[in-house]
Structures are given as structure tokens and as C-alpha cells.
Amino acid sequence: MRPNLILLGAPGSGKGTQASLLVQNEGYSHVSTGDLLRKEITEESELGKRVKDIMEKGDLVDDHTVLQLLTKNCNLQENSYIFDGFPRNFEQAKLLEENVLNGSKTYAIYFHIDLEVLITRLINRRTCKDCGAIFNLLTKPPLKNGTCDICGGVNLDQRKDDNEESVRNRLDVFKSTIGPMLELYEGMGILKKVDASANPGEVTKEINSILE
Ligand code: AP5
Ligand code: MG
């Protein structure tokens, strides 16, 4: 089996974009805790109601809730996984190792980028409500205005947390939590880095060379 991949990076650094390419081209399974939480909100579940305000502000949901969602939605016996948005802090990194990975071969790929460019990226992101495809009004607009290139759906949404205030908070949360995770994965010898400021095709090439 291929190594599992943990995508570590700031909000907007391109984790979701690269994950969907790895699913299409390399056959990985993808689990994004952000997507799972947003699904709970859309379904108006008890969990969704509890996390809605926290996510809109850009704060972190508690570790236990997110770990439970993650373990319910992945099975490492079946396939190799991309973990996108988990772990978010040192404690979650430990929980992932002990409860999910249990020593299976994994790389942690850090999407390195200057944080200032991410505000513009995120404010201009649009996501297809029907199939999840990710667009950007500046750098990757849909071919036909308002219509998804992939599924033809006409609901290209802006995420509730993609406004300047929430984005700034998400970036602050990221800055305060990333250091210990990088140290942990560096110490385990599984940390890899990519230049996330390059165009998406270049980032994909860098990831592919890690996988070779
Ligand atoms: P989550 O959904 O994980 O969001 P995030 O980490 O803030 O990351 P994003 O999804 O915003 O960015 P991305 O890196 O996927 O970028 P994308 O590829 O879309 O989490 C949301 C919230 O859920 C959290 O704030 C928290 O509240 C909660 N949560 C989730 N997980 C949690 C956990 N484990 N613990 C606790 N709480 C949790 O790209 C962004 C834009 O840039 C797009 O428009 C794209 O087209 C464009 N783009 C992508 N790549 C490039 C490139 N190379 N060049 C130019 N543009 C690019
Ligand atoms: Mg994402």
C-alpha cells in the first residue's frame, strides 16, 4: 500500500485542491475534517448545531468531537488515506498516531507559503455545493460563470468562514499551533515540504516526487 499522507498547511494553502487531484490520479481516499463538519452543519445535526458558530468564527472544534468524526469516516485496512485538516494541534497529532495510524507508513507534507497571500485566495474561493469542486474567482474561475465545470451544478458557494475577519482568526490559530506539529513529524523523520506558493500543477509535481 502507498504511504498515508497528512496534509499540513495554513487555511487556503491548497490542501483540498491537491487532495482532490491525489484522489483522481493516485486512487487515494480523502478525509477532510472540515468537510465532515460542514456536512453536519448542512444536515442540522446536533453536532452541526454545536459547532456552527465555532467554525464560522474560525476557531477550532474540540479534539474529541473531531477525532470521533474522523475515525467513523476512515478505514486504513481498505486504502491509503489523505488526512486534510487533521491534525490541527500537537494533541490531535498524538491522537491520530495512537488511534488511527498505529505506526502505518505515513508522510506529513507541509504546504509552506507566506500567510499574507492567503487572505486574497480565500476570499475569492468558491466551492461547488453539489460535488465539492474548488474554484477561485481570480486564479481558477469556472469556465461558465456560476456553473461547476465538473458536475454542471449551479450552486457555487462562498464558505461562511471565508470572510476577512474569520480568515485572519484562522491564520492566527494556525500560527499558534503549527510549530509543535512540525517538530514532532521532523523528529519522526516523516516531514516533507512543498512550496505552496507555486501554481497548483507545480505543487502536484512536488508531491508526486515525494511519492516516487
Ligand atoms: P478546513 O475545512 O480544514 O479549512 P482550512 O484548514 O482553513 O483550509 P481550507 O479548506 O480553507 O484551505 P485549503 O488548504 O483546503 O485550500 P484550498 O485547496 O481550498 O477547516 C475549517 C474549520 O473546520 C476550521 O477553522 C475549524 O473550525 C474546523 N476544523 C476542521 N478540522 C478541524 C480539526 N481537526 N480540529 C478542530 N477543528 C477543525 O484552496 C484555497 C483557494 O486557493 C481555492 O480558491 C483554490 O482554487 C486556490 N488555490 C489552491 N491552490 C492554489 C495554488 N497553488 N495557487 C493559487 N491558488 C490556489
Ligand atoms: Mg480545504
Coordinates of N, CA and C and ligand atoms in Angstrom, one line a residue:
M1 N 0.8 -1.2 0.0 CA 0.0 0.0 0.0 C 0.9 1.2 0.0
R2 N 0.3 2.3 -0.6 CA 1.1 3.6 -0.6 C 1.1 4.2 0.8
P3 N 2.0 5.1 1.1 CA 2.0 5.7 2.4 C 0.8 6.6 2.5
N4 N 0.2 6.7 3.8 CA -0.8 7.7 4.0 C -0.1 9.0 4.0
L5 N -1.0 10.1 3.7 CA -0.4 11.4 3.7 C -1.2 12.3 4.6
I6 N -0.4 13.0 5.4 CA -1.1 14.1 6.3 C -0.7 15.4 5.6
L7 N -1.8 16.2 5.2 CA -1.5 17.5 4.6 C -1.6 18.5 5.7
L8 N -0.4 19.2 5.9 CA -0.3 20.2 7.0 C -0.2 21.5 6.3
G9 N -1.0 22.5 6.6 CA -0.8 23.8 6.0 C -1.9 24.8 6.4
A10 N -1.6 26.0 6.2 CA -2.5 27.1 6.6 C -3.8 27.0 5.8
P11 N -4.8 27.7 6.3 CA -6.1 27.8 5.6 C -5.7 28.4 4.2
G12 N -6.2 27.8 3.2 CA -6.0 28.3 1.8 C -4.7 27.9 1.2
S13 N -3.9 27.1 1.8 CA -2.6 26.8 1.3 C -2.7 25.8 0.1
G14 N -3.9 25.2 -0.1 CA -4.1 24.3 -1.2 C -4.3 22.9 -0.9
K15 N -4.6 22.6 0.4 CA -4.7 21.1 0.8 C -5.8 20.4 0.1
G16 N -7.0 21.1 0.1 CA -8.2 20.4 -0.6 C -8.0 20.3 -2.1
T17 N -7.4 21.3 -2.7 CA -7.1 21.2 -4.2 C -6.2 20.1 -4.5
Q18 N -5.1 19.9 -3.8 CA -4.2 18.8 -4.1 C -4.8 17.5 -3.7
A19 N -5.6 17.4 -2.6 CA -6.2 16.2 -2.2 C -7.1 15.6 -3.3
S20 N -7.9 16.5 -3.9 CA -8.8 16.0 -4.9 C -8.0 15.5 -6.1
L21 N -6.9 16.1 -6.4 CA -6.1 15.6 -7.5 C -5.5 14.2 -7.2
L22 N -5.1 14.0 -5.9 CA -4.5 12.8 -5.5 C -5.5 11.6 -5.5
V23 N -6.8 12.0 -5.2 CA -7.9 11.0 -5.3 C -8.1 10.6 -6.7
Q24 N -8.2 11.6 -7.6 CA -8.4 11.3 -9.0 C -7.3 10.5 -9.7
N25 N -6.0 11.0 -9.4 CA -4.9 10.5 -10.2 C -4.2 9.3 -9.5
E26 N -4.2 9.2 -8.2 CA -3.4 8.2 -7.5 C -4.3 7.2 -6.7
G27 N -5.6 7.4 -6.7 CA -6.5 6.5 -6.1 C -6.6 6.5 -4.6
Y28 N -6.1 7.6 -4.0 CA -6.2 7.8 -2.6 C -7.6 8.0 -2.1
S29 N -7.9 7.6 -0.8 CA -9.1 8.0 -0.2 C -8.8 9.3 0.6
H30 N -9.8 10.2 0.7 CA -9.6 11.5 1.2 C -10.5 11.8 2.4
V31 N -9.9 12.2 3.5 CA -10.8 12.5 4.6 C -10.5 13.9 5.1
S32 N -11.4 14.9 5.0 CA -11.2 16.2 5.4 C -12.2 16.5 6.6
T33 N -11.6 16.8 7.7 CA -12.4 17.1 8.9 C -13.3 18.3 8.7
G34 N -12.8 19.3 8.0 CA -13.6 20.5 7.7 C -14.8 20.1 6.9
D35 N -14.6 19.3 5.8 CA -15.8 18.9 5.0 C -16.8 18.1 5.9
L36 N -16.3 17.2 6.7 CA -17.2 16.4 7.5 C -18.0 17.3 8.5
L37 N -17.3 18.3 9.1 CA -18.0 19.2 10.0 C -19.1 20.0 9.2
R38 N -18.7 20.5 8.1 CA -19.7 21.3 7.3 C -20.9 20.5 6.9
K39 N -20.7 19.2 6.6 CA -21.8 18.3 6.3 C -22.7 18.2 7.5
E40 N -22.2 18.1 8.7 CA -23.0 18.0 9.9 C -23.9 19.3 10.0
I41 N -23.2 20.4 9.7 CA -24.0 21.7 9.8 C -25.1 21.8 8.7
T42 N -24.8 21.4 7.5 CA -25.8 21.4 6.5 C -27.0 20.5 6.9
E43 N -26.7 19.3 7.5 CA -27.7 18.4 7.9 C -28.5 18.8 9.2
E44 N -28.0 19.9 9.8 CA -28.5 20.4 11.0 C -28.6 19.3 12.1
S45 N -27.6 18.5 12.2 CA -27.5 17.5 13.2 C -27.1 18.2 14.6
E46 N -27.3 17.5 15.7 CA -26.9 18.0 17.0 C -25.5 18.5 17.0
L47 N -24.6 17.7 16.4 CA -23.2 18.0 16.3 C -23.0 19.3 15.5
G48 N -23.7 19.3 14.4 CA -23.6 20.5 13.5 C -24.0 21.8 14.2
K49 N -25.1 21.7 15.0 CA -25.6 22.9 15.7 C -24.6 23.4 16.7
R50 N -23.9 22.4 17.3 CA -22.9 22.7 18.4 C -21.7 23.4 17.8
V51 N -21.3 23.0 16.5 CA -20.0 23.5 16.0 C -20.2 24.7 15.1
K52 N -21.4 25.1 14.7 CA -21.6 26.1 13.7 C -20.9 27.4 13.9
D53 N -21.2 28.0 15.1 CA -20.6 29.3 15.4 C -19.1 29.2 15.6
I54 N -18.6 28.1 16.1 CA -17.2 28.0 16.3 C -16.5 28.0 15.0
M55 N -17.0 27.3 14.0 CA -16.4 27.2 12.7 C -16.5 28.5 11.9
E56 N -17.7 29.2 12.1 CA -17.9 30.5 11.3 C -16.9 31.5 11.8
K57 N -16.5 31.4 13.1 CA -15.5 32.4 13.7 C -14.1 32.0 13.3
G58 N -13.9 30.7 12.9 CA -12.6 30.2 12.6 C -11.8 29.7 13.8
D59 N -12.5 29.3 14.9 CA -11.8 28.7 16.0 C -11.8 27.2 15.8
L60 N -11.1 26.5 16.6 CA -11.0 25.0 16.5 C -12.2 24.4 17.3
V61 N -12.7 23.3 16.7 CA -13.7 22.5 17.4 C -12.9 21.6 18.3
D62 N -13.5 21.1 19.4 CA -12.8 20.3 20.4 C -12.2 19.0 19.8
D63 N -11.1 18.6 20.3 CA -10.3 17.4 19.7 C -11.2 16.2 19.7
H64 N -11.9 15.9 20.8 CA -12.6 14.7 20.9 C -13.7 14.5 19.8
T65 N -14.5 15.6 19.6 CA -15.5 15.6 18.6 C -14.9 15.3 17.2
V66 N -13.8 16.0 16.9 CA -13.3 15.8 15.6 C -12.6 14.4 15.4
L67 N -12.0 13.9 16.4 CA -11.4 12.6 16.3 C -12.5 11.5 16.1
Q68 N -13.6 11.7 16.8 CA -14.7 10.7 16.6 C -15.2 10.7 15.2
L69 N -15.4 11.9 14.6 CA -15.9 12.1 13.2 C -14.9 11.4 12.3
L70 N -13.6 11.7 12.5 CA -12.5 11.1 11.7 C -12.5 9.6 11.7
T71 N -12.6 9.0 12.9 CA -12.4 7.5 13.0 C -13.7 6.9 12.3
K72 N -14.8 7.5 12.4 CA -16.0 7.0 11.8 C -15.9 7.0 10.3
N73 N -15.1 7.8 9.7 CA -15.0 8.0 8.3 C -13.8 7.6 7.6
C74 N -12.9 6.8 8.3 CA -11.8 6.2 7.6 C -11.5 4.8 8.0
N75 N -11.0 4.0 7.1 CA -10.6 2.6 7.4 C -9.3 2.3 6.7
L76 N -8.2 2.3 7.4 CA -6.9 2.2 6.8 C -6.6 0.8 6.3
Q77 N -7.5 -0.2 6.7 CA -7.4 -1.5 6.2 C -7.7 -1.6 4.7
E78 N -8.6 -0.7 4.3 CA -9.1 -0.7 2.9 C -8.3 0.1 1.9
N79 N -7.7 1.2 2.3 CA -7.0 2.0 1.4 C -6.0 2.9 2.1
S80 N -5.2 3.6 1.3 CA -4.3 4.6 1.9 C -5.1 5.9 1.9
Y81 N -4.8 6.7 2.9 CA -5.6 7.9 3.1 C -4.8 9.2 3.1
I82 N -5.6 10.3 2.7 CA -5.1 11.6 2.8 C -5.8 12.2 4.0
F83 N -5.1 12.7 5.0 CA -5.7 13.4 6.1 C -5.5 14.9 5.8
D84 N -6.7 15.6 5.7 CA -6.7 17.0 5.3 C -7.4 17.8 6.4
G85 N -6.6 18.6 7.1 CA -7.2 19.4 8.2 C -7.2 18.7 9.5
F86 N -6.6 17.5 9.6 CA -6.4 16.8 10.9 C -5.0 16.2 10.8
P87 N -4.1 16.3 11.7 CA -4.3 17.1 12.9 C -4.1 18.6 12.8
R88 N -4.7 19.3 13.8 CA -4.7 20.7 13.9 C -3.8 21.2 15.0
N89 N -3.4 20.3 15.9 CA -2.5 20.7 17.0 C -1.7 19.5 17.5
F90 N -0.8 19.7 18.4 CA 0.0 18.6 18.8 C -0.8 17.4 19.4
E91 N -1.8 17.8 20.2 CA -2.6 16.7 20.8 C -3.3 15.9 19.8
Q92 N -3.8 16.5 18.7 CA -4.5 15.7 17.7 C -3.5 14.9 16.9
A93 N -2.3 15.4 16.8 CA -1.2 14.6 16.1 C -1.0 13.3 16.9
K94 N -0.9 13.4 18.2 CA -0.8 12.2 19.0 C -2.0 11.3 18.9
L95 N -3.2 11.9 18.9 CA -4.4 11.0 18.8 C -4.4 10.3 17.5
L96 N -4.0 11.0 16.4 CA -4.0 10.4 15.1 C -3.1 9.2 15.1
E97 N -1.9 9.4 15.7 CA -0.9 8.3 15.7 C -1.5 7.1 16.5
E98 N -2.0 7.4 17.7 CA -2.4 6.3 18.6 C -3.7 5.6 18.2
N99 N -4.7 6.4 17.6 CA -6.0 5.8 17.3 C -6.2 5.4 15.9
V100 N -5.4 5.9 15.0 CA -5.7 5.7 13.6 C -4.5 5.1 12.9
L101 N -3.4 5.7 12.9 CA -2.3 5.3 12.1 C -1.6 4.1 12.7
N102 N -1.4 4.0 14.0 CA -0.8 2.9 14.7 C 0.5 2.5 14.0
G103 N 1.3 3.4 13.6 CA 2.6 3.1 13.1 C 2.6 2.8 11.6
S104 N 1.4 2.9 10.9 CA 1.5 2.6 9.4 C 2.2 3.7 8.7
K105 N 2.8 3.3 7.5 CA 3.7 4.2 6.8 C 2.9 5.5 6.4
T106 N 3.5 6.6 6.8 CA 2.8 7.9 6.6 C 3.9 9.0 6.3
Y107 N 3.5 9.9 5.4 CA 4.3 11.2 5.3 C 3.5 12.3 5.7
A108 N 4.1 13.3 6.4 CA 3.4 14.6 6.7 C 4.0 15.6 5.7
I109 N 3.1 16.1 4.8 CA 3.5 17.1 3.8 C 3.1 18.5 4.2
Y110 N 4.1 19.3 4.4 CA 3.8 20.7 4.9 C 3.8 21.6 3.7
F111 N 2.6 22.3 3.5 CA 2.4 23.3 2.4 C 2.9 24.6 2.9
H112 N 4.2 24.9 2.5 CA 4.8 26.1 3.0 C 4.4 27.3 2.1
I113 N 4.0 28.4 2.8 CA 3.6 29.6 2.0 C 3.6 30.8 2.9
D114 N 3.8 32.0 2.3 CA 3.7 33.3 3.0 C 2.2 33.5 3.3
L115 N 1.9 33.7 4.6 CA 0.4 33.7 5.0 C -0.3 34.9 4.4
E116 N 0.4 36.0 4.1 CA -0.4 37.2 3.7 C -1.2 37.0 2.4
V117 N -0.6 36.1 1.5 CA -1.3 35.9 0.2 C -2.6 35.1 0.4
L118 N -2.8 34.5 1.5 CA -3.9 33.6 1.7 C -5.2 34.3 1.9
I119 N -5.2 35.5 2.4 CA -6.4 36.2 2.6 C -7.1 36.4 1.2
T120 N -6.4 36.9 0.3 CA -7.0 37.1 -1.1 C -7.5 35.8 -1.7
R121 N -6.6 34.7 -1.5 CA -7.0 33.4 -2.1 C -8.3 33.0 -1.5
L122 N -8.5 33.1 -0.2 CA -9.7 32.5 0.5 C -10.9 33.3 0.2
I123 N -10.8 34.6 0.2 CA -12.0 35.5 -0.1 C -12.5 35.2 -1.5
N124 N -11.6 34.8 -2.4 CA -12.1 34.5 -3.8 C -12.4 33.1 -4.1
R125 N -12.3 32.2 -3.0 CA -12.6 30.8 -3.3 C -14.2 30.6 -3.4
R126 N -14.5 29.7 -4.3 CA -15.9 29.3 -4.4 C -15.9 27.7 -4.5
T127 N -16.9 27.1 -3.9 CA -16.9 25.6 -3.8 C -18.2 25.2 -4.4
C128 N -18.2 24.1 -5.2 CA -19.5 23.6 -5.7 C -20.2 22.9 -4.6
K129 N -21.5 23.3 -4.4 CA -22.2 22.7 -3.3 C -22.6 21.2 -3.6
D130 N -22.7 20.9 -4.9 CA -23.1 19.6 -5.3 C -22.0 18.6 -5.3
C131 N -20.8 18.9 -5.8 CA -19.7 17.9 -5.9 C -18.4 18.3 -5.1
G132 N -18.4 19.5 -4.6 CA -17.2 19.9 -3.7 C -16.1 20.4 -4.5
A133 N -16.2 20.6 -5.9 CA -15.0 21.1 -6.6 C -14.7 22.5 -6.2
I134 N -13.4 22.8 -6.2 CA -12.9 24.1 -5.6 C -12.5 25.0 -6.8
F135 N -13.0 26.2 -6.7 CA -12.6 27.2 -7.8 C -12.1 28.5 -7.1
N136 N -11.6 29.4 -7.9 CA -11.1 30.7 -7.4 C -11.4 31.7 -8.4
L137 N -12.1 32.8 -8.0 CA -12.6 33.8 -8.9 C -11.4 34.5 -9.6
L138 N -10.2 34.5 -9.0 CA -9.1 35.2 -9.6 C -8.2 34.2 -10.4
T139 N -7.9 33.0 -9.8 CA -6.9 32.2 -10.4 C -7.5 30.9 -11.1
K140 N -8.7 30.5 -10.7 CA -9.3 29.4 -11.4 C -10.8 29.5 -11.5
P141 N -11.3 30.5 -12.3 CA -12.7 30.7 -12.4 C -13.4 29.6 -13.1
P142 N -14.6 29.3 -12.8 CA -15.3 28.3 -13.6 C -15.4 28.8 -15.1
L143 N -15.4 27.8 -16.0 CA -15.4 28.2 -17.5 C -16.7 29.0 -17.8
K144 N -17.8 28.6 -17.2 CA -19.1 29.4 -17.4 C -19.5 30.0 -16.1
N145 N -19.6 31.3 -16.0 CA -19.9 32.0 -14.8 C -21.0 31.3 -14.0
G146 N -20.7 30.9 -12.7 CA -21.7 30.4 -11.8 C -22.0 28.9 -12.0
T147 N -21.3 28.3 -12.9 CA -21.6 26.8 -13.2 C -20.3 26.0 -12.9
C148 N -20.5 24.9 -12.2 CA -19.4 24.0 -11.9 C -18.9 23.3 -13.2
D149 N -17.6 23.4 -13.5 CA -17.0 22.7 -14.6 C -17.1 21.2 -14.5
I150 N -17.2 20.7 -13.3 CA -17.1 19.2 -13.2 C -18.5 18.6 -13.3
C151 N -19.5 19.1 -12.5 CA -20.8 18.4 -12.5 C -21.9 19.2 -13.1
G152 N -21.6 20.5 -13.5 CA -22.6 21.3 -14.1 C -23.6 21.9 -13.1
G153 N -23.4 21.7 -11.8 CA -24.2 22.3 -10.8 C -24.1 23.8 -10.8
V154 N -25.2 24.5 -10.3 CA -25.2 25.9 -10.4 C -25.1 26.6 -9.0
N155 N -24.6 25.8 -8.0 CA -24.5 26.4 -6.7 C -23.0 26.5 -6.3
L156 N -22.4 27.6 -6.8 CA -21.0 27.8 -6.4 C -21.0 28.7 -5.2
D157 N -20.7 28.1 -4.0 CA -20.9 28.8 -2.7 C -19.6 29.4 -2.2
Q158 N -19.8 30.5 -1.4 CA -18.7 31.0 -0.7 C -18.8 30.5 0.8
R159 N -17.7 29.9 1.3 CA -17.8 29.3 2.7 C -18.0 30.5 3.7
K160 N -18.8 30.1 4.7 CA -19.2 31.1 5.7 C -17.9 31.7 6.5
D161 N -16.8 30.9 6.5 CA -15.6 31.3 7.2 C -14.6 32.0 6.3
D162 N -15.0 32.2 5.0 CA -14.1 32.9 4.1 C -14.4 34.4 4.0
N163 N -14.5 35.0 5.1 CA -14.5 36.5 5.2 C -13.3 36.9 5.9
E164 N -12.9 38.2 5.7 CA -11.6 38.6 6.2 C -11.4 38.4 7.7
E165 N -12.4 38.7 8.5 CA -12.3 38.6 9.9 C -12.0 37.1 10.3
S166 N -12.8 36.2 9.8 CA -12.6 34.8 10.1 C -11.3 34.2 9.6
V167 N -10.9 34.7 8.4 CA -9.7 34.2 7.8 C -8.5 34.7 8.7
R168 N -8.5 35.9 9.1 CA -7.4 36.4 10.0 C -7.4 35.6 11.3
N169 N -8.5 35.2 11.8 CA -8.5 34.4 13.0 C -8.0 33.0 12.7
R170 N -8.4 32.4 11.6 CA -7.9 31.1 11.2 C -6.4 31.1 11.1
L171 N -5.9 32.2 10.5 CA -4.4 32.2 10.3 C -3.7 32.4 11.7
D172 N -4.3 33.1 12.6 CA -3.7 33.2 13.9 C -3.7 31.9 14.6
V173 N -4.8 31.2 14.5 CA -4.9 29.8 15.1 C -3.8 28.9 14.5
F174 N -3.7 29.0 13.2 CA -2.7 28.2 12.5 C -1.3 28.5 13.1
K175 N -1.0 29.8 13.2 CA 0.4 30.2 13.6 C 0.7 29.7 15.0
S176 N -0.4 29.7 15.8 CA -0.1 29.3 17.2 C -0.1 27.8 17.4
T177 N -0.4 27.0 16.4 CA -0.4 25.5 16.6 C 0.6 24.7 15.7
I178 N 1.1 25.3 14.6 CA 1.8 24.6 13.7 C 3.2 24.1 14.2
G179 N 3.9 25.0 15.0 CA 5.3 24.7 15.3 C 5.5 23.3 16.0
P180 N 4.8 23.0 17.0 CA 5.0 21.7 17.7 C 4.7 20.5 16.8
M181 N 3.7 20.6 15.8 CA 3.5 19.5 14.9 C 4.6 19.3 14.0
L182 N 5.2 20.4 13.5 CA 6.3 20.3 12.6 C 7.5 19.6 13.3
E183 N 7.7 20.0 14.6 CA 8.8 19.4 15.3 C 8.6 17.9 15.5
L184 N 7.3 17.6 15.8 CA 7.0 16.2 16.0 C 7.3 15.3 14.8
Y185 N 6.8 15.8 13.6 CA 7.0 15.0 12.4 C 8.4 15.0 11.9
E186 N 9.1 16.1 12.2 CA 10.5 16.2 11.8 C 11.3 15.1 12.7
G187 N 11.0 15.1 13.9 CA 11.6 14.1 14.8 C 11.3 12.7 14.4
M188 N 10.1 12.4 13.9 CA 9.8 11.1 13.5 C 10.4 10.7 12.1
G189 N 11.0 11.8 11.5 CA 11.6 11.5 10.2 C 10.6 11.4 9.0
I190 N 9.4 11.9 9.2 CA 8.4 11.7 8.1 C 8.0 13.1 7.5
L191 N 8.6 14.2 7.9 CA 8.2 15.5 7.4 C 8.8 15.8 6.0
K192 N 7.9 16.2 5.1 CA 8.3 16.6 3.7 C 7.7 18.0 3.5
K193 N 8.3 18.8 2.7 CA 7.8 20.2 2.5 C 7.6 20.5 1.0
V194 N 6.5 21.2 0.7 CA 6.3 21.7 -0.7 C 6.1 23.2 -0.7
D195 N 6.5 23.8 -1.8 CA 6.3 25.2 -2.0 C 4.9 25.5 -2.4
A196 N 4.0 25.9 -1.5 CA 2.5 26.0 -1.8 C 2.2 27.3 -2.5
S197 N 3.3 28.2 -2.8 CA 3.0 29.4 -3.5 C 3.1 29.2 -5.0
A198 N 3.7 28.1 -5.4 CA 3.8 27.8 -6.8 C 2.4 27.5 -7.4
N199 N 2.2 27.4 -8.7 CA 0.9 27.1 -9.2 C 0.5 25.7 -8.9
P200 N -0.8 25.3 -8.9 CA -1.2 24.0 -8.5 C -0.5 22.9 -9.2
G201 N -0.2 23.0 -10.5 CA 0.5 21.9 -11.3 C 1.9 21.7 -10.7
E202 N 2.6 22.7 -10.3 CA 3.9 22.6 -9.8 C 3.9 21.9 -8.4
V203 N 2.9 22.3 -7.6 CA 2.7 21.7 -6.3 C 2.5 20.2 -6.5
T204 N 1.6 19.8 -7.4 CA 1.3 18.4 -7.7 C 2.6 17.7 -8.0
K205 N 3.4 18.3 -8.9 CA 4.7 17.6 -9.3 C 5.6 17.4 -8.0
E206 N 5.6 18.4 -7.2 CA 6.5 18.2 -5.9 C 5.9 17.0 -5.1
I207 N 4.6 17.0 -5.0 CA 4.0 15.9 -4.2 C 4.3 14.5 -4.9
N208 N 4.2 14.5 -6.2 CA 4.5 13.2 -6.9 C 5.9 12.8 -6.7
S209 N 6.8 13.8 -6.6 CA 8.2 13.3 -6.5 C 8.5 12.8 -5.0
I210 N 7.7 13.3 -4.1 CA 7.8 12.7 -2.7 C 7.3 11.2 -2.8
L211 N 6.2 11.0 -3.6 CA 5.6 9.6 -3.6 C 6.5 8.6 -4.4
E212 N 7.4 9.1 -5.2 CA 8.1 8.2 -6.1 C 9.1 7.3 -5.3
Ligands
AP5_1 P1 -10.9 23.2 6.9 O1 -12.1 23.0 6.1 O2 -9.9 22.2 7.2 O3 -10.3 24.6 6.4 P2 -8.8 25.2 6.4 O4 -7.7 24.4 7.1 O5 -9.0 26.6 6.9 O6 -8.3 25.1 5.0 P3 -9.1 25.5 3.7 O7 -10.1 24.4 3.3 O8 -9.7 26.9 3.9 O9 -7.9 25.6 2.7 P4 -7.2 24.5 1.8 O10 -5.8 24.4 2.2 O11 -8.0 23.3 1.6 O12 -7.2 25.3 0.4 P5 -8.0 25.0 -1.0 O13 -7.4 23.9 -1.7 O14 -9.5 25.0 -0.8 O15 -11.4 23.7 8.4 C1 -12.5 24.7 8.5 C2 -12.8 24.8 10.0 O16 -13.3 23.5 10.5 C3 -11.7 25.1 11.0 O17 -11.5 26.5 11.0 C4 -12.2 24.6 12.3 O18 -13.2 25.4 12.8 C5 -12.9 23.3 11.9 N1 -12.0 22.1 11.9 C6 -11.6 21.4 10.8 N2 -10.8 20.4 11.1 C7 -10.6 20.5 12.5 C8 -9.8 19.8 13.4 N3 -9.0 18.8 13.1 N4 -9.9 20.2 14.7 C9 -10.6 21.3 15.1 N5 -11.4 22.0 14.3 C10 -11.4 21.6 12.9 O19 -7.6 26.4 -1.8 C11 -8.0 27.7 -1.4 C12 -8.2 28.6 -2.6 O20 -6.9 28.8 -3.2 C13 -9.1 28.0 -3.7 O21 -9.8 29.0 -4.3 C14 -8.1 27.4 -4.7 O22 -8.6 27.4 -6.0 C15 -6.9 28.3 -4.6 N6 -5.6 27.6 -4.8 C16 -5.3 26.3 -4.3 N7 -4.0 26.0 -4.6 C17 -3.5 27.1 -5.3 C18 -2.2 27.5 -5.8 N8 -1.2 26.6 -5.8 N9 -2.1 28.7 -6.3 C19 -3.1 29.6 -6.4 N10 -4.3 29.3 -5.9 C20 -4.5 28.1 -5.3
MG2 MG -9.8 22.6 2.5

